[in-house]
mmCIF file with all atom_site columns, C-alpha atoms in Angstrom:
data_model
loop_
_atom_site.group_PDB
_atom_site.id
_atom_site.type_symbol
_atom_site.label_atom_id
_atom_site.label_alt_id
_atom_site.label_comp_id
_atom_site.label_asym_id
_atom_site.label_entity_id
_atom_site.label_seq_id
_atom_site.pdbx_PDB_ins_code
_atom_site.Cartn_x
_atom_site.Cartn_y
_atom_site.Cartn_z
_atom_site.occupancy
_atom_site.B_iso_or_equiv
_atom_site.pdbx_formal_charge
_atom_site.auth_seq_id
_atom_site.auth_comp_id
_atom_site.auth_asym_id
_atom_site.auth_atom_id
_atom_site.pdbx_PDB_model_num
ATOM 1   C CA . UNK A 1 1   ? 88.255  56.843 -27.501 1.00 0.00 ? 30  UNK A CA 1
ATOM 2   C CA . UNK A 1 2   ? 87.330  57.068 -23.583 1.00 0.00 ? 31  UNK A CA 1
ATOM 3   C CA . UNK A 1 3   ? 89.891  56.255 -20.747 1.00 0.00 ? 32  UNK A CA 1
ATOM 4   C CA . UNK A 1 4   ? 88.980  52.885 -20.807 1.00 0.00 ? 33  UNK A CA 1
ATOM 5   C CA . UNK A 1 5   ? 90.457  52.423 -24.343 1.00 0.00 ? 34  UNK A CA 1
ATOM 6   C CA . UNK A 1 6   ? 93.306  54.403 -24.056 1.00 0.00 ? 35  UNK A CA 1
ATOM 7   C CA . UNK A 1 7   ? 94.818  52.448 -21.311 1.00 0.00 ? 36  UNK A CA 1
ATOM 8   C CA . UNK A 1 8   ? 93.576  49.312 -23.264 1.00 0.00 ? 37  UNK A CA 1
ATOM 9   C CA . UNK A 1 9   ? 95.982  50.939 -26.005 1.00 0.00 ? 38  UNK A CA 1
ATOM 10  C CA . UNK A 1 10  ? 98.825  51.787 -23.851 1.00 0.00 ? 39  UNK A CA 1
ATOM 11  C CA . UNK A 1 11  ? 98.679  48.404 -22.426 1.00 0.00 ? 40  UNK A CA 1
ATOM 12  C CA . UNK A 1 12  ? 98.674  46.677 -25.941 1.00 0.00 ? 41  UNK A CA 1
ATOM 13  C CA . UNK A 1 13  ? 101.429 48.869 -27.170 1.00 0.00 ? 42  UNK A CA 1
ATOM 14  C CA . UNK A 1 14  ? 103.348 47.193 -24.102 1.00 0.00 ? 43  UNK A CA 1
ATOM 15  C CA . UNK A 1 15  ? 103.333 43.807 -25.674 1.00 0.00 ? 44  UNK A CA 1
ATOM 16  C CA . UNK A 1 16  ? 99.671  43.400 -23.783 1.00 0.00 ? 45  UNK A CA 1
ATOM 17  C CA . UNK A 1 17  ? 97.121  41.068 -26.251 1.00 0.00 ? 46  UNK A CA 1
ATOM 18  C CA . UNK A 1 18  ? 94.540  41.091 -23.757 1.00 0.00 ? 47  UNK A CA 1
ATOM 19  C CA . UNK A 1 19  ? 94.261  44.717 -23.847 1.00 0.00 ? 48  UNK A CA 1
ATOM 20  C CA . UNK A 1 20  ? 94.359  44.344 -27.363 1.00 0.00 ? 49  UNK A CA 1
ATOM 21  C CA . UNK A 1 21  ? 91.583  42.188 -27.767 1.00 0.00 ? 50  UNK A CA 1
ATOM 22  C CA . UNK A 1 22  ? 89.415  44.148 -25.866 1.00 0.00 ? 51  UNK A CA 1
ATOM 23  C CA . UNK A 1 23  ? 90.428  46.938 -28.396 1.00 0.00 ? 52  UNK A CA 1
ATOM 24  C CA . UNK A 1 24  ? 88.986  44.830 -31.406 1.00 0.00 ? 53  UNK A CA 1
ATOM 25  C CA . UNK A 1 25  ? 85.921  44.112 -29.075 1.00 0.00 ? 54  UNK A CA 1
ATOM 26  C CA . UNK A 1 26  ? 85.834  47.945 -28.997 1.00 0.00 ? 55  UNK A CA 1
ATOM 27  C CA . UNK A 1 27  ? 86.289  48.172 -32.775 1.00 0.00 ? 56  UNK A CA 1
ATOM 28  C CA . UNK A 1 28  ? 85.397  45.249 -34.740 1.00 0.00 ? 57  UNK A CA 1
ATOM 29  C CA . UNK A 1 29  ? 82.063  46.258 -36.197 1.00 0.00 ? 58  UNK A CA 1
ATOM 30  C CA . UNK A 1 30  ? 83.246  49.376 -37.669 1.00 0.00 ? 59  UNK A CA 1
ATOM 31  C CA . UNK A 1 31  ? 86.266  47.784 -39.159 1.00 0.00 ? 60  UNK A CA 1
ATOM 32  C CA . UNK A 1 32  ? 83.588  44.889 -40.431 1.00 0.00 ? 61  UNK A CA 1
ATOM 33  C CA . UNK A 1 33  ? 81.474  46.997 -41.704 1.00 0.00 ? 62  UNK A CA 1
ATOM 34  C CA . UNK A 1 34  ? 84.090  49.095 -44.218 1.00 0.00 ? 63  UNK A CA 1
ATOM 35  C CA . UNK A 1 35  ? 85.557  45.216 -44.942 1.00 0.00 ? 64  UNK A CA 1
ATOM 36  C CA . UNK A 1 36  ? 82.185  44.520 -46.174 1.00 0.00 ? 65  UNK A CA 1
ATOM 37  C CA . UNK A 1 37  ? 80.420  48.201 -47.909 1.00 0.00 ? 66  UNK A CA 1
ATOM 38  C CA . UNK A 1 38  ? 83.877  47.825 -49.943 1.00 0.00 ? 67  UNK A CA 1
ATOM 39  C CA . UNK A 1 39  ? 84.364  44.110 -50.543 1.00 0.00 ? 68  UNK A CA 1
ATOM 40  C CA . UNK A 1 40  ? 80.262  43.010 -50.861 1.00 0.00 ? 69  UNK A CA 1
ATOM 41  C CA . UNK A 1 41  ? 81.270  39.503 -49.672 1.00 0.00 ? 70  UNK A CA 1
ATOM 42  C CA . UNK A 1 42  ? 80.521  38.715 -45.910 1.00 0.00 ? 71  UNK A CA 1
ATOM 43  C CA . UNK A 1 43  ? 83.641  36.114 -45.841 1.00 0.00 ? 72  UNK A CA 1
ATOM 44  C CA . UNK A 1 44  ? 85.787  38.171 -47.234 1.00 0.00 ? 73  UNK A CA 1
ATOM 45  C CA . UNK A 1 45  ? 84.942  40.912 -45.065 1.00 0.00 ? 74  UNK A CA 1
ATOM 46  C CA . UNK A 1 46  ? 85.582  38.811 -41.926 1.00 0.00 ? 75  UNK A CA 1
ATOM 47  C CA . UNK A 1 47  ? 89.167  37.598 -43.489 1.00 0.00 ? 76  UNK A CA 1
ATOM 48  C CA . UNK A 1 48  ? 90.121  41.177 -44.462 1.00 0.00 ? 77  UNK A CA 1
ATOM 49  C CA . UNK A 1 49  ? 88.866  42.598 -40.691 1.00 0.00 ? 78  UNK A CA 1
ATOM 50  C CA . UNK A 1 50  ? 90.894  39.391 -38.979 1.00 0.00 ? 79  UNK A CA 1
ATOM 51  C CA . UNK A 1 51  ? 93.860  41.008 -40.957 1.00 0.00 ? 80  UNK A CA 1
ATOM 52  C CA . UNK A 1 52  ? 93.551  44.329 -40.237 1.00 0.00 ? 81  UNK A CA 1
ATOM 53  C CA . UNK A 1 53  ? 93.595  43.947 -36.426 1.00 0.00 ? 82  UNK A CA 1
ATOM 54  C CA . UNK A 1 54  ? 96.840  41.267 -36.912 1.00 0.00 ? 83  UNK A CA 1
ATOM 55  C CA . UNK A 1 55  ? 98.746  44.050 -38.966 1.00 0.00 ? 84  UNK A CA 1
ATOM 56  C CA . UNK A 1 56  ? 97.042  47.072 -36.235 1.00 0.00 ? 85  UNK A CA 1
ATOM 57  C CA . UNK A 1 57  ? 98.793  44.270 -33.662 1.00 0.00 ? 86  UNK A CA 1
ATOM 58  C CA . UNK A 1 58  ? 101.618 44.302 -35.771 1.00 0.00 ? 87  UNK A CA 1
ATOM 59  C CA . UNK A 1 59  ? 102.013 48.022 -36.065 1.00 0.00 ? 88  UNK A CA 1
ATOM 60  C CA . UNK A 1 60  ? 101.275 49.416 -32.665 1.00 0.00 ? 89  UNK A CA 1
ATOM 61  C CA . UNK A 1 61  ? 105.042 51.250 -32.519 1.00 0.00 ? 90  UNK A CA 1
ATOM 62  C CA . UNK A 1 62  ? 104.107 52.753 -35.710 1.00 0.00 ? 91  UNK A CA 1
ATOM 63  C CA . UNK A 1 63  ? 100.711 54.303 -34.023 1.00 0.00 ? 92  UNK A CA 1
ATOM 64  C CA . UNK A 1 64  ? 101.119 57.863 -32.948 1.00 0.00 ? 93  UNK A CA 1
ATOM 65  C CA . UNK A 1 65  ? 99.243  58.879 -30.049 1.00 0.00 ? 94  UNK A CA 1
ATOM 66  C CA . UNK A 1 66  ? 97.717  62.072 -30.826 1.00 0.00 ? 95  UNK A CA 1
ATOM 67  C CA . UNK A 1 67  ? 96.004  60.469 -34.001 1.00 0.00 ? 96  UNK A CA 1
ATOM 68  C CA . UNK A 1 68  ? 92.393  59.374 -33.263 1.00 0.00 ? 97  UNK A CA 1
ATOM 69  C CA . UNK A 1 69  ? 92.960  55.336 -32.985 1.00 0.00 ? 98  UNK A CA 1
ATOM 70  C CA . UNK A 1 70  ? 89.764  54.966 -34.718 1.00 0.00 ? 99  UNK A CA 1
ATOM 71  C CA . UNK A 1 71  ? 90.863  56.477 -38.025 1.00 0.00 ? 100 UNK A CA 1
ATOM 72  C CA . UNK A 1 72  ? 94.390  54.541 -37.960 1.00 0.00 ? 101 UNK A CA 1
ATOM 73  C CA . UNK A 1 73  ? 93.028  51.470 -37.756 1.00 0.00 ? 102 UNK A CA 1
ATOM 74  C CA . UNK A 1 74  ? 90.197  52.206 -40.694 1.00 0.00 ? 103 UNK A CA 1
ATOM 75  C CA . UNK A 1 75  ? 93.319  53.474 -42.596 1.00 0.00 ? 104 UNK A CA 1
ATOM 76  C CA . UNK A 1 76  ? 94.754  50.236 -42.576 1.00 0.00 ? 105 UNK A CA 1
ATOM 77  C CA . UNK A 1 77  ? 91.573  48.269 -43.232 1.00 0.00 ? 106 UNK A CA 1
ATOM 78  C CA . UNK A 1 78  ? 90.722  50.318 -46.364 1.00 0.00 ? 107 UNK A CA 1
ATOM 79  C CA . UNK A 1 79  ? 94.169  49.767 -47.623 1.00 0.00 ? 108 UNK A CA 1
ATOM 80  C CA . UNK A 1 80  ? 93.848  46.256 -46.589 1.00 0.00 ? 109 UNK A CA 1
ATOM 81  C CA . UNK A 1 81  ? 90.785  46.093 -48.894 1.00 0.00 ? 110 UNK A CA 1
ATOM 82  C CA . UNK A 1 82  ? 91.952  48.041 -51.806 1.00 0.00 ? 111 UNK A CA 1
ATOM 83  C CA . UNK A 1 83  ? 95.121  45.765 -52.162 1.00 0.00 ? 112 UNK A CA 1
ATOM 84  C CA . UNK A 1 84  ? 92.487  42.820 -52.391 1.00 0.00 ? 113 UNK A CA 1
ATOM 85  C CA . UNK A 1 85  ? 90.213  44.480 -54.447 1.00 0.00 ? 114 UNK A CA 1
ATOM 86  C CA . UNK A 1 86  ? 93.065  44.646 -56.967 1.00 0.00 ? 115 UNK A CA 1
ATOM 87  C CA . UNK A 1 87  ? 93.923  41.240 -56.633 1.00 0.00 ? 116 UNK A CA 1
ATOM 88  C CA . UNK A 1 88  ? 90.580  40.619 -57.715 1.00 0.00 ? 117 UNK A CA 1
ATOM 89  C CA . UNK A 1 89  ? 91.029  42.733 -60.802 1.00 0.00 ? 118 UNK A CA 1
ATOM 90  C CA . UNK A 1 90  ? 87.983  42.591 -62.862 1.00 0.00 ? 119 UNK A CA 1
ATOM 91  C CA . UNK A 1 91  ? 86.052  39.904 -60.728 1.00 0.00 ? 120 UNK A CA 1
ATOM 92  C CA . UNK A 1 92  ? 82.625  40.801 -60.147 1.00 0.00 ? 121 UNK A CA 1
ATOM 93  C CA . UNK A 1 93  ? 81.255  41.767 -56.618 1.00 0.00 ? 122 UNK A CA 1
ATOM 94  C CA . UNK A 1 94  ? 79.157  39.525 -54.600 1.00 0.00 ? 123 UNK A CA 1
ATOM 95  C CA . UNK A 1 95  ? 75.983  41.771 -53.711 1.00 0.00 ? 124 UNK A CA 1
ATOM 96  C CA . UNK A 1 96  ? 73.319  39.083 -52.877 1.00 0.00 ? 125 UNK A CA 1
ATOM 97  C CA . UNK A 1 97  ? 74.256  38.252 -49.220 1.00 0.00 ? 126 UNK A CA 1
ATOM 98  C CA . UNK A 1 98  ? 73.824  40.545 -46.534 1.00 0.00 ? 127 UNK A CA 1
ATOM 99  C CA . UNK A 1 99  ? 74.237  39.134 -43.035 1.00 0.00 ? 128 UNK A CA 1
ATOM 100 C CA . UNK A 1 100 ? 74.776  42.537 -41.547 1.00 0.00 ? 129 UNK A CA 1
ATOM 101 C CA . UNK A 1 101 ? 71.408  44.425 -43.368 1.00 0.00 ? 130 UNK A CA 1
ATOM 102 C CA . UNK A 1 102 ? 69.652  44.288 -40.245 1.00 0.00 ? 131 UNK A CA 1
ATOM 103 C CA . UNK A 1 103 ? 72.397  45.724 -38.080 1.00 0.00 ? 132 UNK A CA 1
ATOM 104 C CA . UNK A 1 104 ? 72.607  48.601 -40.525 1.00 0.00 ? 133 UNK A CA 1
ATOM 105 C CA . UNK A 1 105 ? 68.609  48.660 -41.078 1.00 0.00 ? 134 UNK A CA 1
ATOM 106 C CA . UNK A 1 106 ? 67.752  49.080 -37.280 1.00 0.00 ? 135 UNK A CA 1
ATOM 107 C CA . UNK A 1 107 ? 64.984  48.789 -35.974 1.00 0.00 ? 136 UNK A CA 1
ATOM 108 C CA . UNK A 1 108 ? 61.771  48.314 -37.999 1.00 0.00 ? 137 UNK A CA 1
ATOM 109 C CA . UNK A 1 109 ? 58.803  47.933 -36.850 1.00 0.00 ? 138 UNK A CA 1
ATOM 110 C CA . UNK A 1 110 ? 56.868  46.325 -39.724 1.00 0.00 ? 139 UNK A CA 1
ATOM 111 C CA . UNK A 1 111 ? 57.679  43.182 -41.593 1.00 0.00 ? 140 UNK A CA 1
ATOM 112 C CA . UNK A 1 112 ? 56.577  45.118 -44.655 1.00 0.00 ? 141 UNK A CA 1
ATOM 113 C CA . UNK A 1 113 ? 58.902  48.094 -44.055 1.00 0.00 ? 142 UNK A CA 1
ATOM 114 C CA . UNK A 1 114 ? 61.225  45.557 -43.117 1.00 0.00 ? 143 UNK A CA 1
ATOM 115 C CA . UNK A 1 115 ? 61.040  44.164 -46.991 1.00 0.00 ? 144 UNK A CA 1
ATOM 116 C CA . UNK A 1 116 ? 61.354  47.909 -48.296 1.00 0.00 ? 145 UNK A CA 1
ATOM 117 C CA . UNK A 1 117 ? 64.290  48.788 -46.559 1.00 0.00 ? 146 UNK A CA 1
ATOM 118 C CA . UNK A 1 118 ? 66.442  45.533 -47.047 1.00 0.00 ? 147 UNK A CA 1
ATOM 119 C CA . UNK A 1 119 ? 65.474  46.426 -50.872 1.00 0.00 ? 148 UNK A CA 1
ATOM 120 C CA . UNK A 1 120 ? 66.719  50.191 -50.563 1.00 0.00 ? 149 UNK A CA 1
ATOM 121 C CA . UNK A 1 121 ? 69.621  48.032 -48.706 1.00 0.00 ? 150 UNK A CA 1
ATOM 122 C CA . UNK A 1 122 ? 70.551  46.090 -51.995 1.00 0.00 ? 151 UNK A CA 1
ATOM 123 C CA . UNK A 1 123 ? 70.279  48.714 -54.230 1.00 0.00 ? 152 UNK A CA 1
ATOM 124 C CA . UNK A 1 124 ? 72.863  50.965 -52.395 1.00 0.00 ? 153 UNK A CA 1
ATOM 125 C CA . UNK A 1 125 ? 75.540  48.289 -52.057 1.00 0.00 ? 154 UNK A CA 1
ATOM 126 C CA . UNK A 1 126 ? 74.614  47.202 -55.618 1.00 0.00 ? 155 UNK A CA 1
ATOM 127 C CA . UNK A 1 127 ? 75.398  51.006 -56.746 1.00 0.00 ? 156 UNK A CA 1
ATOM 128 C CA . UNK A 1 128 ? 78.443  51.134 -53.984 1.00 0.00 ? 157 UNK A CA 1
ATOM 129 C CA . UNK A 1 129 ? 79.344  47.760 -55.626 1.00 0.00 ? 158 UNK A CA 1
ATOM 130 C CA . UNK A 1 130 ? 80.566  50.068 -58.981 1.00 0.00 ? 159 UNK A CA 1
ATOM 131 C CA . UNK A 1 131 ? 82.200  52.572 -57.929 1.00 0.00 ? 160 UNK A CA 1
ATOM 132 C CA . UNK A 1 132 ? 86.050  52.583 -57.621 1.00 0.00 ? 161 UNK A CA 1
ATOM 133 C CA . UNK A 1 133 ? 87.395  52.306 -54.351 1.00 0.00 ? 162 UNK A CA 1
ATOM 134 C CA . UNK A 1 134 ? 88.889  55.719 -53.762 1.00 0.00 ? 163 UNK A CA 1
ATOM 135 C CA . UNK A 1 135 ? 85.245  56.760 -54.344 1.00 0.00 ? 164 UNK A CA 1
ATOM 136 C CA . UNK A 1 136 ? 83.900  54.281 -51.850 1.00 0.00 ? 165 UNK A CA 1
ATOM 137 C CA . UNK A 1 137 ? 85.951  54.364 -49.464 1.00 0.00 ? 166 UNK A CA 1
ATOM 138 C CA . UNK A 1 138 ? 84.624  58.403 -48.264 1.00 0.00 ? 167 UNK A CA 1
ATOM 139 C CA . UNK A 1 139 ? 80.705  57.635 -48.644 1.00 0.00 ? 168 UNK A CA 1
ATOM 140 C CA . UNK A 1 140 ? 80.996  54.731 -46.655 1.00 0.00 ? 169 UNK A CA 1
ATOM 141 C CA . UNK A 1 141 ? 83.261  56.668 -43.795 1.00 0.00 ? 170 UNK A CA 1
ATOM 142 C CA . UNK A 1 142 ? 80.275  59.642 -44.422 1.00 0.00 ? 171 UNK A CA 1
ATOM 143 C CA . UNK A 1 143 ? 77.201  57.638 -44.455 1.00 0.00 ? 172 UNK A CA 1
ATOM 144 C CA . UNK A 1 144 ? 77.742  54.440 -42.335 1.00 0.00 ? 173 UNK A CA 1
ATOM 145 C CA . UNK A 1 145 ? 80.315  55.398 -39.779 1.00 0.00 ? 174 UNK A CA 1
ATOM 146 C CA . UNK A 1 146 ? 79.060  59.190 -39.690 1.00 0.00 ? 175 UNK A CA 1
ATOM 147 C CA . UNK A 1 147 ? 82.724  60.694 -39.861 1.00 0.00 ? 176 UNK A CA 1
ATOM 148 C CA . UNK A 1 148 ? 83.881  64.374 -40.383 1.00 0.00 ? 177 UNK A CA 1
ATOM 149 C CA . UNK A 1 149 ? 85.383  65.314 -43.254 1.00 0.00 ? 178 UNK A CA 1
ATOM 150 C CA . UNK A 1 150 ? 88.390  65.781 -41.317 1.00 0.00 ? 179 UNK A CA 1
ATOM 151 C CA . UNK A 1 151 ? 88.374  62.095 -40.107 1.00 0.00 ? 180 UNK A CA 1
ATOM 152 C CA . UNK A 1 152 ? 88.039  60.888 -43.607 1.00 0.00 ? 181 UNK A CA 1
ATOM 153 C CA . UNK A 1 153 ? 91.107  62.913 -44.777 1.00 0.00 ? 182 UNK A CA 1
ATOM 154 C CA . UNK A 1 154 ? 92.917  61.417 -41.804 1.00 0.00 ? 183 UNK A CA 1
ATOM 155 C CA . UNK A 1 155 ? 91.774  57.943 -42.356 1.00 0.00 ? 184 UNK A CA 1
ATOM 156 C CA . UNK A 1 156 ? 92.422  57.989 -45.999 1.00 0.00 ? 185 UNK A CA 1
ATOM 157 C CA . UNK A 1 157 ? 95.766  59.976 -45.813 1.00 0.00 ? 186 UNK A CA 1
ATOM 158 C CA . UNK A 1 158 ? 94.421  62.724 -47.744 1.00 0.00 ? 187 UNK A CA 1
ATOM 159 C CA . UNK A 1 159 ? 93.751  66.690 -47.185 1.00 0.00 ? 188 UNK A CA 1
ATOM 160 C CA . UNK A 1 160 ? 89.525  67.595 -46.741 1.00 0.00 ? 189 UNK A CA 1
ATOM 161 C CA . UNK A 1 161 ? 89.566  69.567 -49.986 1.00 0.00 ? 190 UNK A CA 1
ATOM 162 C CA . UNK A 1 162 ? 90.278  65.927 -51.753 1.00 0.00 ? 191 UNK A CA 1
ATOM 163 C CA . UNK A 1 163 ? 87.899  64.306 -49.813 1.00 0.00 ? 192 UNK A CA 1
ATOM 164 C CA . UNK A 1 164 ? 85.019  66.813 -50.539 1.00 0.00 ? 193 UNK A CA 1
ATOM 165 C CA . UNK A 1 165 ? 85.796  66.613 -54.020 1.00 0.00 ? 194 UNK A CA 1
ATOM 166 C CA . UNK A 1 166 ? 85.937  62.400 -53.746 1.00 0.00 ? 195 UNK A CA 1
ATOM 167 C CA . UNK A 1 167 ? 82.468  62.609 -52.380 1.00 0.00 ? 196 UNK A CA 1
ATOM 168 C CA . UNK A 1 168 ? 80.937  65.027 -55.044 1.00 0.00 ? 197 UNK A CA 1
ATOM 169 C CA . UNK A 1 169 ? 82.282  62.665 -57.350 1.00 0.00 ? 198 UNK A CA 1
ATOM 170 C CA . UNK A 1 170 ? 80.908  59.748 -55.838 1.00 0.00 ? 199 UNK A CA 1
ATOM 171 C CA . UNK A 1 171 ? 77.967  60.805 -55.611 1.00 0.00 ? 200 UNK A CA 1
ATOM 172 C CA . UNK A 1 172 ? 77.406  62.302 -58.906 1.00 0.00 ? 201 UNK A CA 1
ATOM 173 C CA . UNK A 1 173 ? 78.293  58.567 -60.344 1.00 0.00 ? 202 UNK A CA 1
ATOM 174 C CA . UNK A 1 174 ? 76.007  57.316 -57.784 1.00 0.00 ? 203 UNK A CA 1
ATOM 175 C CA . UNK A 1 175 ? 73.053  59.439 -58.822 1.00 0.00 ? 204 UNK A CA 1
ATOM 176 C CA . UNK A 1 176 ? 74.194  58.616 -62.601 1.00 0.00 ? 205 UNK A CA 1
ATOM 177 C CA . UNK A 1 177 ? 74.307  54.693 -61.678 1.00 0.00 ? 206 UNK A CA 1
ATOM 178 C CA . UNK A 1 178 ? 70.594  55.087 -59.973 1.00 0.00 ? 207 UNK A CA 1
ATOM 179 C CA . UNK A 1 179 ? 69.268  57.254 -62.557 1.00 0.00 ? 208 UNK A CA 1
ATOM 180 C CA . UNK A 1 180 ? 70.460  54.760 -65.538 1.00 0.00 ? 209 UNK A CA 1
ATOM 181 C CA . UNK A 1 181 ? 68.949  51.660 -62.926 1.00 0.00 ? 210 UNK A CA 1
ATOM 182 C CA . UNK A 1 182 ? 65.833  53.370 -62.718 1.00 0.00 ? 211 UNK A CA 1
ATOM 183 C CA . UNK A 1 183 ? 65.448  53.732 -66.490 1.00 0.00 ? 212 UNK A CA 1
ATOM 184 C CA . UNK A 1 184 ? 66.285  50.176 -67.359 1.00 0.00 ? 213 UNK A CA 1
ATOM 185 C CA . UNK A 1 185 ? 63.985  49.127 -64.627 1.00 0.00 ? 214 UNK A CA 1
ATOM 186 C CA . UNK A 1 186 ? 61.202  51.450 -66.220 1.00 0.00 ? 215 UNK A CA 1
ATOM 187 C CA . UNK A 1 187 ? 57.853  49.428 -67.499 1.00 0.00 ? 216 UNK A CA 1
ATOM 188 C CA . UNK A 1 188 ? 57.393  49.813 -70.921 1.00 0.00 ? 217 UNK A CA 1
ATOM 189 C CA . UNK A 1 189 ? 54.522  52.880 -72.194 1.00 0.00 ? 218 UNK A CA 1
ATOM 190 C CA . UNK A 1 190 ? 51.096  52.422 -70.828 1.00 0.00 ? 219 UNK A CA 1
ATOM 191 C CA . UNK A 1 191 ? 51.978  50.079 -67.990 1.00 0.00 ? 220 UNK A CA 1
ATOM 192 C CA . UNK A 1 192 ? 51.481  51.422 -64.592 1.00 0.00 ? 221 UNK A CA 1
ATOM 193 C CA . UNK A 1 193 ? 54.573  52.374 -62.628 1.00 0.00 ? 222 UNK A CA 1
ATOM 194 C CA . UNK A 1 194 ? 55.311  50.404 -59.377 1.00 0.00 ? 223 UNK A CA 1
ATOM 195 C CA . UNK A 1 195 ? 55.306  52.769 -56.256 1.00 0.00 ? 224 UNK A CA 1
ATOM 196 C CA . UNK A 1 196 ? 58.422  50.632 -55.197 1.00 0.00 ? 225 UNK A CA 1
ATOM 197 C CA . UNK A 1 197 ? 59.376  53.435 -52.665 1.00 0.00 ? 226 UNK A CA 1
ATOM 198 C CA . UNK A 1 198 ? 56.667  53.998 -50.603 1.00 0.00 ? 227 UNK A CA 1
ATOM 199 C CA . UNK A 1 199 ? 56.146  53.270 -47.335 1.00 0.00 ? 228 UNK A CA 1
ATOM 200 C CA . UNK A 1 200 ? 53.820  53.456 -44.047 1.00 0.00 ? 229 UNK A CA 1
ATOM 201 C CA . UNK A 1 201 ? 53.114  57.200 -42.723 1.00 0.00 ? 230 UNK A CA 1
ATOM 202 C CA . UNK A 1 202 ? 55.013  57.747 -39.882 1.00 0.00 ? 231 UNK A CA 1
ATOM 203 C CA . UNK A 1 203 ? 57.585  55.167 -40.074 1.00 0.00 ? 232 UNK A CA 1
ATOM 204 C CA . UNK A 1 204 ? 61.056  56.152 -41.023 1.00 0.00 ? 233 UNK A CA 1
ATOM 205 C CA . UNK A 1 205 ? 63.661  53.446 -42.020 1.00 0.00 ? 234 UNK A CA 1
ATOM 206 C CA . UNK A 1 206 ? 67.874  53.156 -40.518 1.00 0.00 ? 235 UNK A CA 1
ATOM 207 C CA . UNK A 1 207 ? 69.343  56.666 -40.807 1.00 0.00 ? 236 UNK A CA 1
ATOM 208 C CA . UNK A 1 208 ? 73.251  56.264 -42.516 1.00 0.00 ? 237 UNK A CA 1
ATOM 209 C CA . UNK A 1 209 ? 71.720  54.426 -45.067 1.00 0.00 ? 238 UNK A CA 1
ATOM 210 C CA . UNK A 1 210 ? 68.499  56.496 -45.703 1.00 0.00 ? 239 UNK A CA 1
ATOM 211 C CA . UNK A 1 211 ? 70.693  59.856 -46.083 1.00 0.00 ? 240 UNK A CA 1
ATOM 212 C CA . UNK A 1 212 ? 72.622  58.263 -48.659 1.00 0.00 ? 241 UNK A CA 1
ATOM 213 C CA . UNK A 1 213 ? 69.304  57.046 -50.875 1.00 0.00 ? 242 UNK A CA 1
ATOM 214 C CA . UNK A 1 214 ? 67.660  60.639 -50.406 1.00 0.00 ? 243 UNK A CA 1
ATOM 215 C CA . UNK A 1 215 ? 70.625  61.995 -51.834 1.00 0.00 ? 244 UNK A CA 1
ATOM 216 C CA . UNK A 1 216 ? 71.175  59.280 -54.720 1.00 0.00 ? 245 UNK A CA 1
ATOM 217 C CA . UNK A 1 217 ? 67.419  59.801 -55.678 1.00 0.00 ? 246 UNK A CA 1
ATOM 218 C CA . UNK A 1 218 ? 66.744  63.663 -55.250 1.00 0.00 ? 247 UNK A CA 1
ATOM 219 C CA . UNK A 1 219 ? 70.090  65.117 -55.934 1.00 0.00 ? 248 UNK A CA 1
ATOM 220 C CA . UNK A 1 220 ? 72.833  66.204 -53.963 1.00 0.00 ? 249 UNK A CA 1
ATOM 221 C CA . UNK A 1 221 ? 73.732  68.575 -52.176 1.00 0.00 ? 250 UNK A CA 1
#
């Protein structure tokens, strides 16, 4: 948070919703994008964000300074999110729209790479899509918003040695998930084999996203 934002802060926590709605300016794509990596359904996503900055409003005596205001407010969207997800109980995930794949994909300069990586795209969120949320919650926070281990704990109100140990998991049941996708997607014997992952020399698709597929499809480290 730079100066700006901390006196947007101070002046919100003074009964100031101006300030405040610069803060969600500030914030609202990161808090969209965890809505939506954990929920799969763009609507949803914007409903569960809209109530995450109303109870962050809400809250704002509760907020302790020397906490990164970042994290606090993604610890109330994820919880936000897991409380729905549980209302949902066992109803499937929406995985088929995407209005924010090309915010996540970058910049690409070919149509056809384009294609390849709004494909790679789906099949991540279709894999993050299974997992349970304690488990998606830390690869999203790791791969999409690029946090520290340390800002995961804090976000998620846990200590780093759980969080490491989440994200092994995770992964692990995301490389089992590809793995099993992979074989039921297989062409029966003698049939050529698609190349479905290759792509123009030189070009290199969105990075979050990208470090997350390398790892699902050659292991982890």
């Amino acid at each position: 948070m730079d100066d700006q934002e901390a006196r947007w802060l101070e002046q919100a926590r003074q009964g100031d919703r101006e300030a405040f709605g610069r803060l969600v300016e500030a914030y609202q794509r990161p808090v969209y994008n965890l809505a939506y990596r954990m929920l799969g359904n763009p609507q949803e996503a914007e409903d569960a964000a809209q109530e995450t900055f109303l109870r962050a409003y809400a809250n704002l005596a509760q907020y302790q300074p020397g906490r990164k205001f970042s994290t606090w407010l993604l610890s109330i969207a994820n919880h936000h999110c897991i409380d729905r997800l549980r209302k949902r109980r066992v109803k499937k995930l929406s995985i088929d729209e995407n209005p924010v794949l090309q915010n996540l994909a970058g910049e690409l300069p070919q149509p056809e790479n384009q294609a390849l990586a709004q494909e790679q795209h789906r099949i991540v969120q279709q894999l993050l899509a299974q997992l349970a949320p304690e488990y998606r919650t830390p690869l999203i926070l790791r791969y999409w918003e690029e946090y520290s281990y340390e800002e995961i704990a804090q976000t998620m109100e846990l200590t780093v040695a759980a969080v490491k140990s989440r994200l092994f998991r995770a992964r692990q049941q995301m490389a089992r998930l590809y793995l099993e996708q992979e074989s039921a997607a297989a062409p029966p014997p003698g049939q050529p084999q698609p190349d479905r992952h290759r792509q123009a020399a030189g070009e290199e698709p969105d990075s979050q996203p990208r470090r997350l597929q390398m790892a699902v499809a050659g292991g982890w480290l």
